[in-house]
Coordinates of C-alpha atoms and ligand atoms in Angstrom, one line a residue:
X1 CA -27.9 42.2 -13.5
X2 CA -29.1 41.2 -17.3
X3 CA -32.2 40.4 -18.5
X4 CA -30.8 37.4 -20.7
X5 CA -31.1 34.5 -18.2
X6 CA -33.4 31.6 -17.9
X7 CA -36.7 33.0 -18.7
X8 CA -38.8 33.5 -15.2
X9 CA -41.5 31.7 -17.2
X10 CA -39.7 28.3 -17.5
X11 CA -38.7 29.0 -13.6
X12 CA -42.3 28.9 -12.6
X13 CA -43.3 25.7 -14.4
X14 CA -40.2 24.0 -12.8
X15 CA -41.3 25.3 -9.4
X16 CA -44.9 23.8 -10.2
X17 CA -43.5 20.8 -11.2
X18 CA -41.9 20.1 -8.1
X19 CA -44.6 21.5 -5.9
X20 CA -47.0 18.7 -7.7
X21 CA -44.3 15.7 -6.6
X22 CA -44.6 17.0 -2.8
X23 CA -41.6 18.6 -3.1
X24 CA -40.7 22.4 -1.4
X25 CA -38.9 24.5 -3.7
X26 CA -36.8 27.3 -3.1
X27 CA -34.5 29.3 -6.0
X28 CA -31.3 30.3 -5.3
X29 CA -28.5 32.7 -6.8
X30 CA -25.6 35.0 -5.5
X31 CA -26.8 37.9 -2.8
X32 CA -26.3 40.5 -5.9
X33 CA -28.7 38.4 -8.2
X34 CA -31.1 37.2 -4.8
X35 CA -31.4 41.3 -3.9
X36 CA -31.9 42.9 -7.3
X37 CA -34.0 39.6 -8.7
X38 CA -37.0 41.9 -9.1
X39 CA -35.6 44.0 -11.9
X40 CA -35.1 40.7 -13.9
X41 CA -38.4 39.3 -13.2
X42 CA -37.7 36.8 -10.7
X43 CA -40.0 37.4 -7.3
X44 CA -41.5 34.7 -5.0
X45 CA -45.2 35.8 -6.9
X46 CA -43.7 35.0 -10.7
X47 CA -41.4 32.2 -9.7
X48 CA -43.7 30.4 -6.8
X49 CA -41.1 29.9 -4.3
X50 CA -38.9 32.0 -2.1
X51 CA -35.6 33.2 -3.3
X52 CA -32.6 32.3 -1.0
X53 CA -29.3 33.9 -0.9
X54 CA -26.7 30.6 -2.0
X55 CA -24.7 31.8 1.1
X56 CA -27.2 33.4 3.2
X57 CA -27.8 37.3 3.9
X58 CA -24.2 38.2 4.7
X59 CA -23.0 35.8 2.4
X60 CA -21.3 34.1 5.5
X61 CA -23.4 31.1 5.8
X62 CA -21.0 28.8 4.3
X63 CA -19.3 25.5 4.7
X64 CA -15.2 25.3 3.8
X65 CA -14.8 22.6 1.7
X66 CA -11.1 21.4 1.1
X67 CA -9.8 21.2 -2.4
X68 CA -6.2 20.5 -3.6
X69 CA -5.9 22.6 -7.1
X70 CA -2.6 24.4 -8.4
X71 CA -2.1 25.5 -4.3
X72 CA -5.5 26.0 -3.6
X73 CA -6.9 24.4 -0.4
X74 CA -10.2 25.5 0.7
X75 CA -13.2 26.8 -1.2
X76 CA -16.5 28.3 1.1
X77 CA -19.5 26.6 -1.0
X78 CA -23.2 27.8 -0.3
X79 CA -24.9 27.0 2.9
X80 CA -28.2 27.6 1.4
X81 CA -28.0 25.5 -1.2
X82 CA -26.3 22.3 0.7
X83 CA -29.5 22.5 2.8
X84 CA -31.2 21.5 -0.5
X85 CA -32.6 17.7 -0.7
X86 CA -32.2 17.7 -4.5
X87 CA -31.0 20.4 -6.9
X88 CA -32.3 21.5 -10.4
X89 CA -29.2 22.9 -12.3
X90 CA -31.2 26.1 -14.5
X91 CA -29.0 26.9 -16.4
X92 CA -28.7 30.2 -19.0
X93 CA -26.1 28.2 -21.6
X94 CA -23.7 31.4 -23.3
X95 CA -20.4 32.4 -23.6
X96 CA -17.6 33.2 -21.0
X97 CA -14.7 35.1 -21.3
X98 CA -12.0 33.3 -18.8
X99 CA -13.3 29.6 -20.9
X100 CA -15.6 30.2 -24.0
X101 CA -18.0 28.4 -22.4
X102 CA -20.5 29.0 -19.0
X103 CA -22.8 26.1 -18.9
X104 CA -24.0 23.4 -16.3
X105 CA -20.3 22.9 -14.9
X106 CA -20.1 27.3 -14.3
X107 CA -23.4 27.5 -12.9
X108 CA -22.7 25.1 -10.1
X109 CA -19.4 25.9 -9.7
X110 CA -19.3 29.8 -9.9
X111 CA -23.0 29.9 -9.0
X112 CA -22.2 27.3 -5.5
X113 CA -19.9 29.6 -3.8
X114 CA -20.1 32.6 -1.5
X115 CA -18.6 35.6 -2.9
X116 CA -14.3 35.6 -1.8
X117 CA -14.7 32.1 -3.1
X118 CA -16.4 32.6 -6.7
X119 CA -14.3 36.0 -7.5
X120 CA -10.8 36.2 -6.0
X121 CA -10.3 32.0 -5.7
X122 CA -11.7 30.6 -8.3
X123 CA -12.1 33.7 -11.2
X124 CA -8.1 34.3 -9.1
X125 CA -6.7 30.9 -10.6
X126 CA -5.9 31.9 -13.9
X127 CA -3.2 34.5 -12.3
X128 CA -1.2 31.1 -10.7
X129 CA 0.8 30.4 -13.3
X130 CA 3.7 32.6 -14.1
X131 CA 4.1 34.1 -17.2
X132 CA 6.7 36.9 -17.2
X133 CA 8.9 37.7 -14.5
X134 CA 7.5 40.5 -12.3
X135 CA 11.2 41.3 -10.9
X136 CA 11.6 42.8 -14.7
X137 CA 8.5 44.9 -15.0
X138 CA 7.5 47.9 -14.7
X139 CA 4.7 50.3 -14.8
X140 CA 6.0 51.7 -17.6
X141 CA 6.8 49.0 -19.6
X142 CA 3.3 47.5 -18.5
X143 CA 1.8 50.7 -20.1
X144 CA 4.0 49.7 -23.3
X145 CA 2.1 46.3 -23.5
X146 CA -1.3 47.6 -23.1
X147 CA -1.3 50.3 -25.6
X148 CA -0.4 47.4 -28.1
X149 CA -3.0 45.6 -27.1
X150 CA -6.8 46.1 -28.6
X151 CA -7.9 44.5 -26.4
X152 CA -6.9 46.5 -22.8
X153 CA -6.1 43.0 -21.0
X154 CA -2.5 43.9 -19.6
X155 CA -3.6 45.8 -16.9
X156 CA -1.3 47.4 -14.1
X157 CA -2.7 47.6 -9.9
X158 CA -1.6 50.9 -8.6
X159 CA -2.3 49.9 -5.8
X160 CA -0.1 47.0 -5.1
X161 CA 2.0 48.2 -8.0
X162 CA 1.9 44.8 -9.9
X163 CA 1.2 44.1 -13.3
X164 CA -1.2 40.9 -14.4
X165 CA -3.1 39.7 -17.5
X166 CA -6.8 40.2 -17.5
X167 CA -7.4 36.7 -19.1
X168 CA -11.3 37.5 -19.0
X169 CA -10.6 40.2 -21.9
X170 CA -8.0 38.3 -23.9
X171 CA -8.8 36.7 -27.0
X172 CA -4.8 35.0 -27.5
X173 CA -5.0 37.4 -30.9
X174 CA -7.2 34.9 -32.5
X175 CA -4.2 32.5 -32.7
X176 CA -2.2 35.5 -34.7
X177 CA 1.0 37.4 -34.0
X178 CA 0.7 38.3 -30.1
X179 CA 0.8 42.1 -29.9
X180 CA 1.2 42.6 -26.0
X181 CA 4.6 39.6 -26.4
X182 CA 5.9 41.3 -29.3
X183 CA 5.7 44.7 -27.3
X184 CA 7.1 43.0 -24.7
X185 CA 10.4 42.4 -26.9
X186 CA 11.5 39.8 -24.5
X187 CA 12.4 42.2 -21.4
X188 CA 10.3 40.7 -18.9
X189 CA 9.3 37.0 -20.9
X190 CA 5.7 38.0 -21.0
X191 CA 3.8 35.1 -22.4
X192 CA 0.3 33.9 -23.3
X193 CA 0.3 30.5 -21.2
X194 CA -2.1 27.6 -22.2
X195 CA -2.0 26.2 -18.4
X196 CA -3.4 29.8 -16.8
X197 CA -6.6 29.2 -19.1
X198 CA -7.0 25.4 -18.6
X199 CA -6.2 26.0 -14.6
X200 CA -9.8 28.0 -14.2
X201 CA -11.4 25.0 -16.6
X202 CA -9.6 22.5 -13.7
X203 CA -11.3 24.2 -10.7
X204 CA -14.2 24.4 -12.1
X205 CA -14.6 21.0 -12.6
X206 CA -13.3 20.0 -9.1
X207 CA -15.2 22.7 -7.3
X208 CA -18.6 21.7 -9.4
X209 CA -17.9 18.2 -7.9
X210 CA -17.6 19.2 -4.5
X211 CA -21.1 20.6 -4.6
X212 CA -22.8 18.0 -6.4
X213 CA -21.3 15.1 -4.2
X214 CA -23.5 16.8 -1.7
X215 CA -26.1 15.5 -3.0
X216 CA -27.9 12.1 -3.4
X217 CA -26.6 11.4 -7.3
X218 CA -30.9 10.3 -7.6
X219 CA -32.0 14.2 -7.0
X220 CA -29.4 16.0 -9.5
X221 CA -31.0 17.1 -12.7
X222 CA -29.5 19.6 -15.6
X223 CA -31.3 22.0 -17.8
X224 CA -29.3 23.9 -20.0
X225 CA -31.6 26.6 -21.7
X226 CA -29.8 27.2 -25.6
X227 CA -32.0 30.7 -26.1
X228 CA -30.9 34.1 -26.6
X229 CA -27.1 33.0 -26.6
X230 CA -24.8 35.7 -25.5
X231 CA -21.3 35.9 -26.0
X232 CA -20.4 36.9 -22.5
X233 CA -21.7 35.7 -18.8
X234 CA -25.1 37.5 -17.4
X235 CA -22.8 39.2 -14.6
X236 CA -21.7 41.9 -17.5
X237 CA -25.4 43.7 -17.0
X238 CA -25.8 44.6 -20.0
X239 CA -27.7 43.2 -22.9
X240 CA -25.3 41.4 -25.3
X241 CA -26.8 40.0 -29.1
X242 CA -27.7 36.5 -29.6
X243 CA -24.9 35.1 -31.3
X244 CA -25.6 32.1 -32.0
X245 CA -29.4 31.3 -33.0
X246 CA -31.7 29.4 -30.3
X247 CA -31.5 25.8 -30.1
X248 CA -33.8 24.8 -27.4
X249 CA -33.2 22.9 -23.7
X250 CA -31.2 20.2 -23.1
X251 CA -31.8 18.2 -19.8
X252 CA -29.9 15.6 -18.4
X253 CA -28.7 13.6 -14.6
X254 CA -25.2 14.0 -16.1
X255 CA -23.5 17.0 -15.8
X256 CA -20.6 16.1 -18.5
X257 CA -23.6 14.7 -20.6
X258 CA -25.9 17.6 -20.7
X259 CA -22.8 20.3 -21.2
X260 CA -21.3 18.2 -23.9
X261 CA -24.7 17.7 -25.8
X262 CA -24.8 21.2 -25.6
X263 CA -21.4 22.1 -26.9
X264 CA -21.8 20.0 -29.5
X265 CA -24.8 21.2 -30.3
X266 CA -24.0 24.7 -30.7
X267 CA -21.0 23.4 -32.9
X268 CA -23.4 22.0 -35.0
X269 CA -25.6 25.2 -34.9
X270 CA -22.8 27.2 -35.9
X271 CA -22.3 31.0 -34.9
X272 CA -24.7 34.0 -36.6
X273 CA -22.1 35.4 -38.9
X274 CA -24.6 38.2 -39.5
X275 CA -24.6 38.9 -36.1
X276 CA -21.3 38.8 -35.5
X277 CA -20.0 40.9 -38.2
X278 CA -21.9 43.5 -36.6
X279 CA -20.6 43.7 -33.4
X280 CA -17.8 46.4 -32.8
X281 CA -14.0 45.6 -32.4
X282 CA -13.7 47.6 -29.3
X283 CA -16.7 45.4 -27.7
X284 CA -15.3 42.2 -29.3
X285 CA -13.2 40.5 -31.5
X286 CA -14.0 37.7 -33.9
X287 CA -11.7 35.1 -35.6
X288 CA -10.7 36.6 -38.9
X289 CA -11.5 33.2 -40.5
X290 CA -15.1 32.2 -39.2
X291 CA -14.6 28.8 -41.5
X292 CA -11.5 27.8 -39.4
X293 CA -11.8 24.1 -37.3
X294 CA -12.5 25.8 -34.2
X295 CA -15.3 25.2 -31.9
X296 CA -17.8 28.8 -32.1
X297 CA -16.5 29.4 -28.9
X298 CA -13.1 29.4 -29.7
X299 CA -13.6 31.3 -32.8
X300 CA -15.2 34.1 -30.7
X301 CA -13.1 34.1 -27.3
X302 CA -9.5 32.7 -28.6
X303 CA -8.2 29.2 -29.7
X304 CA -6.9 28.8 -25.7
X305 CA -10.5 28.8 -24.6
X306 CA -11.2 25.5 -25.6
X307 CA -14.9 25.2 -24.2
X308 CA -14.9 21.3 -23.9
X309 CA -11.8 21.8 -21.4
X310 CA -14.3 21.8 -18.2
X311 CA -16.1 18.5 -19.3
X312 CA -13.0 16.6 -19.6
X313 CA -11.4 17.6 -16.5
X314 CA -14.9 16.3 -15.1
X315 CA -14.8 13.1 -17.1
X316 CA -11.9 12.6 -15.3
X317 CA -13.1 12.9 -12.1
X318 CA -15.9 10.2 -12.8
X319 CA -18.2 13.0 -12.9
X320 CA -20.3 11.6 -16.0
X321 CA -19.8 10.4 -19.3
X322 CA -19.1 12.4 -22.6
X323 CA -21.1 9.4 -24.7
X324 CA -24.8 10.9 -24.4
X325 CA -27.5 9.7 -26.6
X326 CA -30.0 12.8 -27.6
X327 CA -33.2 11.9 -27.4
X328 CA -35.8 14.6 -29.1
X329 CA -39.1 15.9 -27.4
X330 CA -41.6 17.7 -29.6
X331 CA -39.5 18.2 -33.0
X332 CA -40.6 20.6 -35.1
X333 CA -41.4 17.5 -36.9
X334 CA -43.4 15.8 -34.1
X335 CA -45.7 19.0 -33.1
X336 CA -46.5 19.7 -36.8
X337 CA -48.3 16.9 -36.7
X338 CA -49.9 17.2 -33.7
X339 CA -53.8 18.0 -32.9
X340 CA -53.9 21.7 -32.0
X341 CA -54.8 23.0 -28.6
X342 CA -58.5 23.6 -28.5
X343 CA -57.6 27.5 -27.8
X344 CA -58.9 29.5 -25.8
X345 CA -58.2 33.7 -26.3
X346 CA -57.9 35.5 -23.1
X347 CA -58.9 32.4 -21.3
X348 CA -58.5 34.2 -17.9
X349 CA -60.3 37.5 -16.8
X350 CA -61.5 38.8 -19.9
X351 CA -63.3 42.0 -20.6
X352 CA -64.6 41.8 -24.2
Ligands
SF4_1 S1 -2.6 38.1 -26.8 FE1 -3.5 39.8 -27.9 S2 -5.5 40.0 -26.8 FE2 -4.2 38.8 -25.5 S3 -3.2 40.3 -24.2 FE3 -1.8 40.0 -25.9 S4 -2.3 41.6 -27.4 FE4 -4.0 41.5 -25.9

């Protein structure tokens, strides 16, 4: 329910565009974003088109789709948006706190999926792998690990009476002493496990695939808009600063392409130390060291949230290629030395 998503402005010239080839556009989101689209700016008058549900009203209009990831066999993808000839990938490109990363591969593969699918399978993965022995803990001794850490991430269900890791909130202590292990003093072998953060990077590779084999590989396109880069997903609701600086859009057919362009580009940007210095503990911590040889990502969300993670587990599921060429429309360079628009002020109804 933010405001920082693809700008409604760039929707509607999309939507033209594909109106002008013959085509019939639709847009399409989660039945939270679909019913409260109108507070963002998004309505079939400013976008052109209708806006769909992915998964229908009731979010029931789904088709199961087997998978075969760290015991995971079925995921419900979007009925809606398999009934799609060709797909446009918008995509907002920011940060993410279960990878570093949301991009073209999290749009699809978050984005694809009714609701039970998106939240409690796929968000759920990162709890598969063990990492303490739940036999040993307590409530109590939970309790212990979370007033250690600054980050509130050890978190205790009263309901079923477990304990787990909220890996979204977890920044690994920026690679430092681990305060919720230490806390733990080896009673219950609580760990920070690499696998539980590359095992959500793994699904969301193989469940991106599963939607975009859907379609003919001819009608996929990619548009990863670099603006008003947040450090956290949309689905926060709330606005967030622009960490790193705007870059611009990077479009390509290939989804490991177009989300490795953009990670390297954003490497190459570099974060707003400014910015970022700014920002409150309790809302975020940074990497002490903002020069260490760490993706911006990392440096913002933990060393374990390695953000090219998704593209490689795509790579190796022949999804695309990571070698992309760049190819640069209207540099800076290029439209300072083009003819100016003959303009027109208030070219439409105008009373002056
Ligand atoms: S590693 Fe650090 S941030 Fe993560 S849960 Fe432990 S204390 Fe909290």
């Amino acid at each position: 329910d933010g405001y920082q998503t693809v700008p409604v402005f760039f929707v509607r010239r999309i939507v033209e565009a594909i109106k002008k080839v013959g085509g019939v556009p639709f847009v399409t989101d989660n039945p939270t974003s679909v019913y409260n689209a109108a507070y963002r700016g998004y309505t079939q008058e400013t976008c052109g088109c209708p806006i769909i549900p992915v998964a229908g009203i009731k979010d029931g209009y789904v088709t199961k789709k087997e998978i075969d990831i760290e015991g995971i066999e079925s995921i419900n993808a979007g009925g809606a948006l398999l009934d799609a000839d060709a797909i446009v990938n918008l995509v907002h490109a920011k940060g993410h706190g279960n990878c570093g990363y949301g991009g073209a591969f999290k749009n699809i593969a978050l984005g694809g999926y009714s609701t039970s699918s998106r939240w409690n399978t796929i968000h759920g993965v990162v709890q598969r792998d063990s990492y303490f022995d739940e036999s040993k803990m307590t409530k109590e001794h939970l309790e212990k690990l979370r007033a250690a850490c600054p980050r509130d991430a050890p978190r205790w269900n009263e309901k079923e009476k477990k304990a787990s890791l909220m890996f979204y909130n977890c920044d690994q202590c920026h690679g430092g002493k681990q305060l919720c292990v230490e806390a733990d003093e080896g009673k219950t072998g609580w760990s920070i496990n690499p696998a539980n953060f590359d095992a959500f990077q793994e699904l969301m590779a193989a469940a991106a695939k599963i939607i975009l084999d859907s379609f003919d590989p001819a009608k996929i396109f990619h548009l990863n808009f670099l603006l008003d880069i947040t450090p956290y997903c949309d689905c926060m609701g709330m606005s967030m600063p622009a960490v790193i600086d705007d870059i611009g859009i990077v479009g390509s057919k290939d989804i490991v392409a177009v989300d490795t362009a953009t990670l390297d580009l954003i490497a190459k940007q570099g974060v707003n130390e400014s910015v970022l210095k700014k920002i409150p503990e309790k809302y975020m911590r940074v990497n002490p060291d903002l020069s260490a040889d760490l993706h911006p990502w990392q440096l913002i969300h933990g060393p374990l949230k390695d953000p090219y993670k998704v593209v490689k587990f795509g790579e190796a599921r022949g999804m695309g290629s990571s070698k992309y060429k760049l190819i640069e429309v209207l540099s800076a360079e290029e439209t300072a030395t083009m003819e100016p628009p003959k303009h027109v002020y208030e070219s439409g109804p105008s009373f002056y």
